[in-house]
CSV table of C-alpha atoms and ligand atoms in Angstrom, one decimal:
chain,number,residue,atom,x,y,z
A,1,MET,CA,-20.4,7.1,40.3
A,2,ASN,CA,-19.4,3.7,41.7
A,3,ALA,CA,-15.6,2.8,41.6
A,4,SER,CA,-16.5,-0.2,39.4
A,5,ASP,CA,-17.9,2.2,36.8
A,6,LEU,CA,-14.6,4.1,36.4
A,7,LEU,CA,-13.1,3.7,32.9
A,8,TRP,CA,-9.5,3.1,32.0
A,9,PRO,CA,-7.6,6.4,31.5
A,10,GLY,CA,-5.5,6.4,28.4
A,11,PHE,CA,-1.7,6.1,28.6
A,12,ALA,CA,-1.5,7.8,32.0
A,13,GLU,CA,2.0,7.7,33.6
A,14,LYS,CA,0.5,6.6,36.8
A,15,VAL,CA,-3.0,5.2,37.4
A,16,PRO,CA,-4.0,5.1,41.0
A,17,LEU,CA,-6.5,2.3,41.5
A,18,PRO,CA,-9.6,2.6,43.5
A,19,GLN,CA,-9.5,1.0,47.0
A,20,PRO,CA,-10.1,-2.8,46.5
A,21,ASP,CA,-13.5,-3.9,47.7
A,22,VAL,CA,-12.7,-6.9,49.9
A,23,GLU,CA,-16.3,-7.7,50.7
A,24,GLY,CA,-17.6,-8.9,47.4
A,25,GLY,CA,-17.7,-12.2,45.6
A,26,ILE,CA,-19.3,-15.6,46.2
A,27,PRO,CA,-18.6,-18.3,48.7
A,28,LEU,CA,-15.2,-20.0,48.2
A,29,MET,CA,-16.7,-23.4,47.5
A,30,GLN,CA,-18.9,-22.0,44.7
A,31,ALA,CA,-15.9,-20.1,43.2
A,32,LEU,CA,-14.0,-23.4,43.2
A,33,GLN,CA,-17.0,-25.1,41.5
A,34,ARG,CA,-17.0,-22.4,38.8
A,35,ARG,CA,-13.2,-22.2,38.2
A,36,ARG,CA,-12.4,-23.0,34.6
A,37,THR,CA,-10.4,-21.9,31.6
A,38,THR,CA,-12.3,-19.9,29.0
A,39,ARG,CA,-10.7,-18.8,25.7
A,40,GLU,CA,-13.9,-17.3,24.2
A,41,ILE,CA,-13.4,-13.8,25.7
A,42,SER,CA,-15.2,-10.6,24.7
A,43,THR,CA,-13.4,-7.4,23.5
A,44,SER,CA,-15.4,-5.3,26.0
A,45,ASP,CA,-13.5,-3.3,28.6
A,46,ILE,CA,-13.3,-4.2,32.2
A,47,PRO,CA,-14.1,-1.2,34.5
A,48,LEU,CA,-11.1,0.1,36.5
A,49,GLY,CA,-12.7,-0.8,39.8
A,50,MET,CA,-12.8,-4.4,38.7
A,51,VAL,CA,-9.2,-4.3,37.5
A,52,SER,CA,-8.3,-2.9,40.9
A,53,ASN,CA,-10.0,-5.8,42.7
A,54,LEU,CA,-8.5,-8.3,40.2
A,55,LEU,CA,-5.0,-7.1,40.8
A,56,TRP,CA,-5.4,-7.0,44.6
A,57,ALA,CA,-6.7,-10.5,44.5
A,58,ALA,CA,-3.8,-11.6,42.2
A,59,SER,CA,-1.0,-10.3,44.4
A,60,GLY,CA,-2.1,-7.2,46.4
A,61,ILE,CA,-1.1,-6.4,50.0
A,62,ASN,CA,-3.5,-7.9,52.5
A,63,ARG,CA,-1.4,-7.1,55.6
A,64,ARG,CA,-0.3,-3.5,55.7
A,65,GLU,CA,1.9,-4.0,58.8
A,66,ASP,CA,4.5,-6.1,56.9
A,67,HIS,CA,3.4,-5.8,53.3
A,68,ARG,CA,2.5,-9.4,52.8
A,69,ARG,CA,0.4,-10.4,49.9
A,70,THR,CA,-2.7,-12.4,48.9
A,71,ALA,CA,-0.4,-14.9,47.3
A,72,PRO,CA,2.5,-16.6,49.2
A,73,THR,CA,6.1,-16.5,47.9
A,74,ALA,CA,9.1,-18.7,48.9
A,75,ARG,CA,10.9,-17.0,51.8
A,76,ASN,CA,8.5,-14.0,51.2
A,77,GLN,CA,10.8,-12.8,48.4
A,78,GLN,CA,7.8,-11.3,46.5
A,79,GLU,CA,9.7,-11.8,43.2
A,80,ILE,CA,6.7,-12.0,40.9
A,81,ASP,CA,5.8,-8.7,39.2
A,82,VAL,CA,2.5,-8.4,37.4
A,83,TYR,CA,2.5,-6.5,34.2
A,84,VAL,CA,-0.9,-5.4,32.7
A,85,SER,CA,-1.3,-5.1,29.0
A,86,THR,CA,-4.3,-3.2,27.7
A,87,ALA,CA,-5.4,-1.3,24.6
A,88,LYS,CA,-4.2,1.8,26.5
A,89,GLY,CA,-0.7,0.8,27.4
A,90,LEU,CA,1.4,-1.7,29.3
A,91,TYR,CA,1.6,-1.1,33.0
A,92,LEU,CA,3.4,-2.5,36.0
A,93,TYR,CA,1.2,-3.2,39.0
A,94,GLU,CA,2.7,-1.6,42.2
A,95,PRO,CA,1.1,-3.3,45.2
A,96,ARG,CA,2.6,-1.0,47.8
A,97,ASN,CA,0.6,2.0,46.6
A,98,HIS,CA,-2.0,-0.1,44.7
A,99,SER,CA,-1.5,1.7,41.5
A,100,LEU,CA,-0.3,1.1,37.9
A,101,ARG,CA,2.8,2.7,36.4
A,102,LEU,CA,3.0,3.1,32.7
A,103,HIS,CA,5.8,0.9,31.3
A,104,VAL,CA,5.2,1.0,27.5
A,105,ALA,CA,3.0,3.6,26.0
A,106,ALA,CA,1.6,1.3,23.3
A,107,ASP,CA,-0.9,-1.4,22.8
A,108,VAL,CA,1.4,-4.5,22.9
A,109,ARG,CA,-1.4,-7.1,23.6
A,110,ALA,CA,-0.6,-9.0,20.4
A,111,GLN,CA,2.9,-9.7,21.7
A,112,THR,CA,1.6,-11.2,24.9
A,113,GLY,CA,1.0,-14.6,23.4
A,114,LEU,CA,0.7,-16.8,20.3
A,115,GLN,CA,-3.0,-17.2,20.3
A,116,GLU,CA,-5.2,-14.9,18.2
A,117,PHE,CA,-7.5,-13.7,21.0
A,118,VAL,CA,-4.7,-12.1,23.0
A,119,ALA,CA,-4.6,-9.1,20.8
A,120,GLN,CA,-8.3,-8.3,21.5
A,121,VAL,CA,-9.0,-9.2,25.1
A,122,PRO,CA,-9.2,-6.2,27.4
A,123,VAL,CA,-6.5,-7.4,29.9
A,124,ASN,CA,-3.5,-9.6,29.6
A,125,LEU,CA,-1.5,-10.1,32.8
A,126,ILE,CA,2.1,-11.1,32.4
A,127,TYR,CA,3.9,-12.7,35.4
A,128,VAL,CA,7.6,-11.9,35.5
A,129,ALA,CA,9.9,-13.3,38.1
A,130,ASP,CA,12.9,-11.2,39.2
A,131,LEU,CA,15.4,-13.9,40.2
A,132,ALA,CA,17.8,-11.2,41.5
A,133,ARG,CA,15.2,-10.4,44.2
A,134,MET,CA,15.4,-14.0,45.6
A,135,ARG,CA,18.5,-13.5,47.7
A,136,GLU,CA,17.3,-15.8,50.4
A,137,VAL,CA,16.6,-18.7,48.0
A,138,GLN,CA,19.5,-20.9,46.8
A,139,ILE,CA,20.3,-20.1,43.2
A,140,GLU,CA,19.5,-23.6,42.0
A,141,ASN,CA,16.0,-23.3,43.5
A,142,ARG,CA,15.1,-19.9,42.2
A,143,GLU,CA,13.4,-20.8,39.0
A,144,PHE,CA,11.5,-23.6,40.5
A,145,TYR,CA,10.2,-21.5,43.4
A,146,ALA,CA,9.3,-18.6,41.0
A,147,ALA,CA,7.2,-21.0,39.0
A,148,VAL,CA,5.4,-22.3,42.1
A,149,ASP,CA,4.8,-18.7,43.3
A,150,THR,CA,3.4,-17.8,39.9
A,151,GLY,CA,0.9,-20.6,40.2
A,152,PHE,CA,-0.6,-19.1,43.4
A,153,ILE,CA,-1.1,-15.8,41.7
A,154,SER,CA,-2.7,-17.3,38.7
A,155,GLN,CA,-5.0,-19.4,40.8
A,156,ASN,CA,-6.0,-16.3,42.7
A,157,VAL,CA,-7.0,-14.8,39.4
A,158,TYR,CA,-8.9,-17.9,38.3
A,159,LEU,CA,-10.9,-17.8,41.5
A,160,PHE,CA,-11.5,-14.0,41.3
A,161,CYS,CA,-12.8,-14.5,37.8
A,162,ALA,CA,-15.0,-17.4,38.8
A,163,ALA,CA,-16.4,-15.3,41.6
A,164,PHE,CA,-17.2,-12.2,39.4
A,165,GLY,CA,-18.3,-13.8,36.2
A,166,LEU,CA,-15.1,-13.1,34.2
A,167,ALA,CA,-13.4,-15.4,31.7
A,168,THR,CA,-9.7,-16.2,32.0
A,169,VAL,CA,-7.0,-18.4,30.6
A,170,VAL,CA,-3.5,-18.8,31.9
A,171,ARG,CA,-1.0,-19.1,29.0
A,172,GLY,CA,2.4,-20.6,28.7
A,173,TRP,CA,2.4,-20.5,24.9
A,174,LEU,CA,4.4,-17.3,24.4
A,175,ASP,CA,7.3,-15.9,22.4
A,176,ARG,CA,9.3,-15.2,25.5
A,177,ALA,CA,12.2,-13.5,23.7
A,178,THR,CA,10.1,-11.0,21.8
A,179,LEU,CA,8.0,-10.3,24.8
A,180,ALA,CA,11.0,-9.8,27.0
A,181,ASP,CA,12.3,-7.2,24.5
A,182,THR,CA,9.0,-5.4,24.6
A,183,LEU,CA,9.0,-5.4,28.4
A,184,ARG,CA,12.7,-4.3,28.4
A,185,LEU,CA,13.5,-7.0,30.9
A,186,ARG,CA,16.9,-7.5,32.6
A,187,PRO,CA,18.5,-10.9,32.1
A,188,GLU,CA,17.6,-11.9,35.7
A,189,GLN,CA,13.9,-11.2,34.9
A,190,ARG,CA,12.0,-14.3,33.6
A,191,ILE,CA,8.6,-14.3,31.9
A,192,MET,CA,6.7,-17.1,33.6
A,193,VAL,CA,3.2,-17.2,32.1
A,194,ALA,CA,0.6,-14.8,30.9
A,195,GLN,CA,-3.1,-14.8,31.7
A,196,SER,CA,-5.9,-13.2,29.7
A,197,VAL,CA,-9.0,-11.8,31.5
A,198,GLY,CA,-12.2,-10.4,30.1
A,199,TRP,CA,-16.0,-10.9,29.9
A,200,PRO,CA,-17.1,-14.3,28.6
A,201,LEU,CA,-18.5,-14.2,25.1
A,202,ALA,CA,-22.3,-14.6,25.4
B,301,FMN,C1,1.1,-23.8,33.2
B,301,FMN,C2,-0.1,-23.7,32.2
B,301,FMN,C3,0.1,-23.3,30.9
B,301,FMN,C4,-1.0,-23.2,30.1
B,301,FMN,N1,-0.9,-22.7,28.8
B,301,FMN,C5,-1.9,-22.5,28.0
B,301,FMN,C6,-1.8,-21.8,26.8
B,301,FMN,O1,-0.7,-21.4,26.4
B,301,FMN,N2,-2.9,-21.6,26.0
B,301,FMN,C7,-4.1,-22.0,26.4
B,301,FMN,O2,-5.1,-21.8,25.7
B,301,FMN,N3,-4.3,-22.7,27.6
B,301,FMN,C8,-3.3,-22.9,28.4
B,301,FMN,N4,-3.4,-23.4,29.7
B,301,FMN,C9,-4.8,-23.8,30.2
B,301,FMN,C10,-5.0,-25.3,30.2
B,301,FMN,O3,-5.1,-25.8,28.9
B,301,FMN,C11,-6.2,-25.6,31.0
B,301,FMN,O4,-6.0,-25.2,32.3
B,301,FMN,C12,-6.5,-27.1,31.0
B,301,FMN,O5,-7.0,-27.5,29.7
B,301,FMN,C13,-7.5,-27.5,32.0
B,301,FMN,O6,-8.7,-26.8,31.9
B,301,FMN,P1,-9.4,-26.0,33.1
B,301,FMN,O7,-8.4,-24.9,33.5
B,301,FMN,O8,-10.7,-25.5,32.6
B,301,FMN,O9,-9.5,-27.0,34.2
B,301,FMN,C14,-2.3,-23.6,30.5
B,301,FMN,C15,-2.5,-24.0,31.9
B,301,FMN,C16,-1.4,-24.1,32.7
B,301,FMN,C17,-1.6,-24.6,34.1
């Protein structure tokens, strides 16, 4: 069985992800040509191997020696956490061991945005900034840099989706207070934007 064929295990406390395949995709210029927002997204699952590659592309570690990531962050504060909302639970992506940790054992997809499709798409990513982690950034600059840093992650996801035939839409239209409750966030944690990912509707 190919890693990309692995299916999502249900509500597991910890989901180790297959090693990311860093060889695949299409040339960068073609990915840029194909990058777009798509809101017509199928309800079909994405195989675990593809989720693994998606998360690594989003914000995984690409330099083991110092744990730096595929997306830059101001002063390398690495303050953006990626939560993954699926039919089989809400998980936190842990880049250091490239795995998912169960955060809420429920399908909370409907709470990840104010558009109808979010309840049915296979994956909603939620980008959460932990401002408390940004010790080397002046307090008045933290939210601004967190927003900039989120943009890089979101664009990585856009390009990954373009390269692998997936549909995606980044979303700022959220009920942040309700979602923050669901995610049990501390006051210093801020929901930046969410991003839905799935197969395009034919
Ligand atoms: C910060 C940000 C927030 C966005 N919020 C939403 C949203 O809540 N819902 C949505 O359907 N699209 C949202 N979009 C997608 C934009 O509408 C889309 O990027 C824009 O229309 C340009 O289309 P393109 O991405 O295909 O170039 C957002 C985009 C950005 C950058």
